[in-house]
Short mmCIF file of C-alpha atoms in Angstrom, two decimals:
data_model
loop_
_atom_site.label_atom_id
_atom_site.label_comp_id
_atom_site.label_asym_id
_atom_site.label_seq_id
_atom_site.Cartn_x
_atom_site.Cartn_y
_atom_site.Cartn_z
CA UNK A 136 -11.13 -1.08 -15.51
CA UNK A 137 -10.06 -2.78 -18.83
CA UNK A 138 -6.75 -0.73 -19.06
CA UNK A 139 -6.37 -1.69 -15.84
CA UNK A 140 -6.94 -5.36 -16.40
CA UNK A 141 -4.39 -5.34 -18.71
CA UNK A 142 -1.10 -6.77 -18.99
CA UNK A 143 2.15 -4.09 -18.69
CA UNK A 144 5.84 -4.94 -18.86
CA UNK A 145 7.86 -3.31 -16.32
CA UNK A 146 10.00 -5.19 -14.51
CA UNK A 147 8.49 -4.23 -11.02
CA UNK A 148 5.39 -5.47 -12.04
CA UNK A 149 7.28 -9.14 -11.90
CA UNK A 150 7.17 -8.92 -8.00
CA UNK A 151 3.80 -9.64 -7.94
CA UNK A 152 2.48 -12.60 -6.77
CA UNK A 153 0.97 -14.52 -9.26
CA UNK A 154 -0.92 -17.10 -7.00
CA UNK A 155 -1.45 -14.10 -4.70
CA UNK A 156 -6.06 -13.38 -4.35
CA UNK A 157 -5.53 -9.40 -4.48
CA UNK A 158 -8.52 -7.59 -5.82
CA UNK A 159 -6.46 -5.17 -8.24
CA UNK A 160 -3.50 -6.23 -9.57
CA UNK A 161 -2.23 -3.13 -10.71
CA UNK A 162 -3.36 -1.16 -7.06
CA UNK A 163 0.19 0.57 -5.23
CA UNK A 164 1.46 0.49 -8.77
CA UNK A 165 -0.42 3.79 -10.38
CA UNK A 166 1.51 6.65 -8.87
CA UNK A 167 -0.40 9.04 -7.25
CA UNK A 168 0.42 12.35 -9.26
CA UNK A 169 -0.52 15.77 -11.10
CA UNK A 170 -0.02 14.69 -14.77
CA UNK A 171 -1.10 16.16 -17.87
CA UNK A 172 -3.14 14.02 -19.98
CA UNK A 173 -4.10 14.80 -23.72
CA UNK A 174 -7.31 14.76 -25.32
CA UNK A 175 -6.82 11.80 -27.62
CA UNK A 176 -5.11 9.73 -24.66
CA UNK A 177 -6.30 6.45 -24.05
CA UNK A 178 -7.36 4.52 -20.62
CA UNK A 179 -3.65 2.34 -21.44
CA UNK A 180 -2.11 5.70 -22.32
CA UNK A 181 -3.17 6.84 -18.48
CA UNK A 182 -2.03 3.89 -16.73
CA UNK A 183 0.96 3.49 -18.45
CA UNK A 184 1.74 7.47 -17.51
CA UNK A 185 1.19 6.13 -13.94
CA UNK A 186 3.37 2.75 -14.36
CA UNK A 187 5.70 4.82 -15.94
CA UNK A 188 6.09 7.61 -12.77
CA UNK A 189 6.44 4.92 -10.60
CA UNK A 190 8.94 3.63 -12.27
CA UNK A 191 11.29 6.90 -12.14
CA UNK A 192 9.64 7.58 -8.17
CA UNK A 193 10.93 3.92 -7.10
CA UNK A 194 14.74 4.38 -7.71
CA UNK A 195 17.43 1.10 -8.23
CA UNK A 196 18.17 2.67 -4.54
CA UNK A 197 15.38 2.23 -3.31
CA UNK A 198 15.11 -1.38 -5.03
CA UNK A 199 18.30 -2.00 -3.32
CA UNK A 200 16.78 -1.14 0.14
CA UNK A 201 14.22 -2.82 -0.24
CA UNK A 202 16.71 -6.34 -1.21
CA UNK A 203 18.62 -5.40 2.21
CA UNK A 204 15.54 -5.76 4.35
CA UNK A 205 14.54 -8.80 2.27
CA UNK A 206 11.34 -7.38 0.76
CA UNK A 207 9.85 -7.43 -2.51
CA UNK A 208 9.10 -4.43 -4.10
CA UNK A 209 5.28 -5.76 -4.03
CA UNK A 210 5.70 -6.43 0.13
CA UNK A 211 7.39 -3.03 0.31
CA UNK A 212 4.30 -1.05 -1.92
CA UNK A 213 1.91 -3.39 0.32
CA UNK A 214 3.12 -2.24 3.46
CA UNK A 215 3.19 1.46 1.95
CA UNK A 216 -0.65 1.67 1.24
CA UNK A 217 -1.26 0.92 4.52
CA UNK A 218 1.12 3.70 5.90
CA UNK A 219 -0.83 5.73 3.20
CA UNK A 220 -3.43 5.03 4.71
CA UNK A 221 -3.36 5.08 8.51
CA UNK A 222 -0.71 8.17 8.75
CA UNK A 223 -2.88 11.65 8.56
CA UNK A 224 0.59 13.56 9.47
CA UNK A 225 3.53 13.58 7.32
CA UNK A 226 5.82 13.63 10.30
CA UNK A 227 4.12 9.79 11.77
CA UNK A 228 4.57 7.79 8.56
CA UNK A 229 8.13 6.80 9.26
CA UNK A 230 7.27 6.25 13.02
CA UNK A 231 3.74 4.24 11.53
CA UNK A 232 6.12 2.12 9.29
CA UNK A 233 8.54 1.60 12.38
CA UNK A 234 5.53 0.04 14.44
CA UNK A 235 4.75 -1.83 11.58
CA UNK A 236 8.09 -3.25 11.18
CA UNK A 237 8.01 -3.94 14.94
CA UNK A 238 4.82 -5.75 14.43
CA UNK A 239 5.83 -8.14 11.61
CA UNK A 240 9.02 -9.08 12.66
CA UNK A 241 7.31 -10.52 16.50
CA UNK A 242 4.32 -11.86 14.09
CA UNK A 243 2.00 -9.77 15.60
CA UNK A 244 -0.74 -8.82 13.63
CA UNK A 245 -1.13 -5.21 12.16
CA UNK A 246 -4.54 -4.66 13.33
CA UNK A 247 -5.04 -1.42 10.78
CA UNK A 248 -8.71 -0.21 10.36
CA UNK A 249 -8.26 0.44 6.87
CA UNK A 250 -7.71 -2.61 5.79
CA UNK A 251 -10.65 -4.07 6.99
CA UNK A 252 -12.28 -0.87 5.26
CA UNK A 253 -10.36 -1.76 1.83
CA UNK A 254 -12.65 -5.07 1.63
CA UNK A 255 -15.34 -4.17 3.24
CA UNK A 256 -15.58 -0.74 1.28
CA UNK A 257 -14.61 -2.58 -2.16
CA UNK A 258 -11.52 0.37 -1.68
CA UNK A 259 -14.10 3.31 -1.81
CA UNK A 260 -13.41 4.07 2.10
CA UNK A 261 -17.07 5.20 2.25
CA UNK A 262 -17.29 4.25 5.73
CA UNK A 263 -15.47 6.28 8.95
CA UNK A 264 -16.59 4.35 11.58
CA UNK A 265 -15.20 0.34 11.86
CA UNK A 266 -17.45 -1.85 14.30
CA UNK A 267 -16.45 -4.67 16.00
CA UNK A 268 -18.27 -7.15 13.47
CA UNK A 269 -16.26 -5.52 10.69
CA UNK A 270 -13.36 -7.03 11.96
CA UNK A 271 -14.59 -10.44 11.70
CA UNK A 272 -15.03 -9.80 7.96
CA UNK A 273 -13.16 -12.71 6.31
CA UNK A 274 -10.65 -11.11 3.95
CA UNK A 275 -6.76 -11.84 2.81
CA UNK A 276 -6.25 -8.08 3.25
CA UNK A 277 -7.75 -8.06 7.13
CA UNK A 278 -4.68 -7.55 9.14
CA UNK A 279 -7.42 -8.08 12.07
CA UNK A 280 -7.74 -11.49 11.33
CA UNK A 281 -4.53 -12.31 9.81
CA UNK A 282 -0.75 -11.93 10.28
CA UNK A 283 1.58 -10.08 8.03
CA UNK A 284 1.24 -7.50 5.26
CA UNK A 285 -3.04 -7.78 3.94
CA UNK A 286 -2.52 -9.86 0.29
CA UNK A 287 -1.67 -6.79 -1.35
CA UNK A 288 -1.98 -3.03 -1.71
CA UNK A 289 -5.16 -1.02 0.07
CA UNK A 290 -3.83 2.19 -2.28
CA UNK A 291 -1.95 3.64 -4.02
CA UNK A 292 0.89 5.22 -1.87
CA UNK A 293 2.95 8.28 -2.64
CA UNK A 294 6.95 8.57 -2.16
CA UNK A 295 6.71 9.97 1.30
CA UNK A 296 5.08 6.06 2.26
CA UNK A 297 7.51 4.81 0.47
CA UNK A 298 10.61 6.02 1.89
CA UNK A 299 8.93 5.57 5.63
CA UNK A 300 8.69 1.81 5.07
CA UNK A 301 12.22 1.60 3.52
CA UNK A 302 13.47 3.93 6.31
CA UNK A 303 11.15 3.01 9.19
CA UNK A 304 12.11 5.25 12.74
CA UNK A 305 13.63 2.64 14.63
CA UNK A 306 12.06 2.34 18.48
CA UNK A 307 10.75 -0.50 20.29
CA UNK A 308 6.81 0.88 20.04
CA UNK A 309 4.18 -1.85 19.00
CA UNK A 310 1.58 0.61 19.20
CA UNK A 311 0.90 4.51 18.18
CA UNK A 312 -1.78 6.99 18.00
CA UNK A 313 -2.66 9.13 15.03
CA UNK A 314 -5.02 12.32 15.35
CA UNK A 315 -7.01 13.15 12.23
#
């Protein structure tokens, strides 16, 4: 958690909000990988690895879609993690990120379970089942409770998520179903 704590310069890193309450700073910015670590490596060896891989995942292309839609590359990795999260299918993320999209621009709220798990799970996701009082739990990162993207990232999410949000399936659907 100390190498995590840590400051890194990388200039995607600067699109985080520094006023912003988000549990982990650093959380959506480790990329989920296989990578080979050495013996002598250190905790800031690892998540620089992982800074570094996100780095060469999130291309100046995909920075540049991301400036056409008017997102950060923080709002873009936010919204990701919770495609991450919800979509079980790879084929439903883009359609996931479409309703999303749909959602945000009518400022309706997202109303995604695992956000409410994120805070309420301290991002273990321990617990399958949300109730009813879960949603009341008073969190930046409940998109139950509040509208928009949660505060920040619920995960780290993979170049599949990443793409979806940048190139949501455009439709008119405010609501889908996932089977998992």
């Amino acid at each position: 958690m100390e190498a995590v704590e840590k400051e890194y310069e990388y200039s995607f890193l600067e699109s985080i909000p520094t006023d912003a309450s988000i549990k982990y700073r650093l959380q959506g910015f480790l990329y989920p990988d296989t990578y080979s670590v050495y013996e002598d490596a250190t905790a800031e060896d690892i998540v620089r690895l992982m800074l570094e891989q996100f780095g060469n995942k999130f291309t100046s292309e995909m920075q540049d879609k991301a400036s056409a839609q008017g997102k950060t590359i923080f709002e873009v990795v936010t919204e990701a993690s919770v495609v991450e999260r919800e979509a079980q299918i790879h084929e439903e993320r883009s359609k996931i990120a479409g309703v999303f999209q749909n959602r945000l621009e009518i400022n309706m709220r997202l109303q995604v379970d695992p956000t409410v798990l994120y805070p309420l799970t301290d991002g273990l996701y321990d617990v399958y089942r949300v109730t009813y009082a879960d949603l009341e739990i008073d969190s930046p990162y409940n998109t139950y409770k509040y509208t928009g993207l949660p505060v920040g990232p619920i995960c780290n999410p993979g170049i599949a998520c990443l793409e979806a949000v940048l190139e949501p399936e455009e439709h008119d659907y405010l609501y889908y179903h996932t089977d998992t």
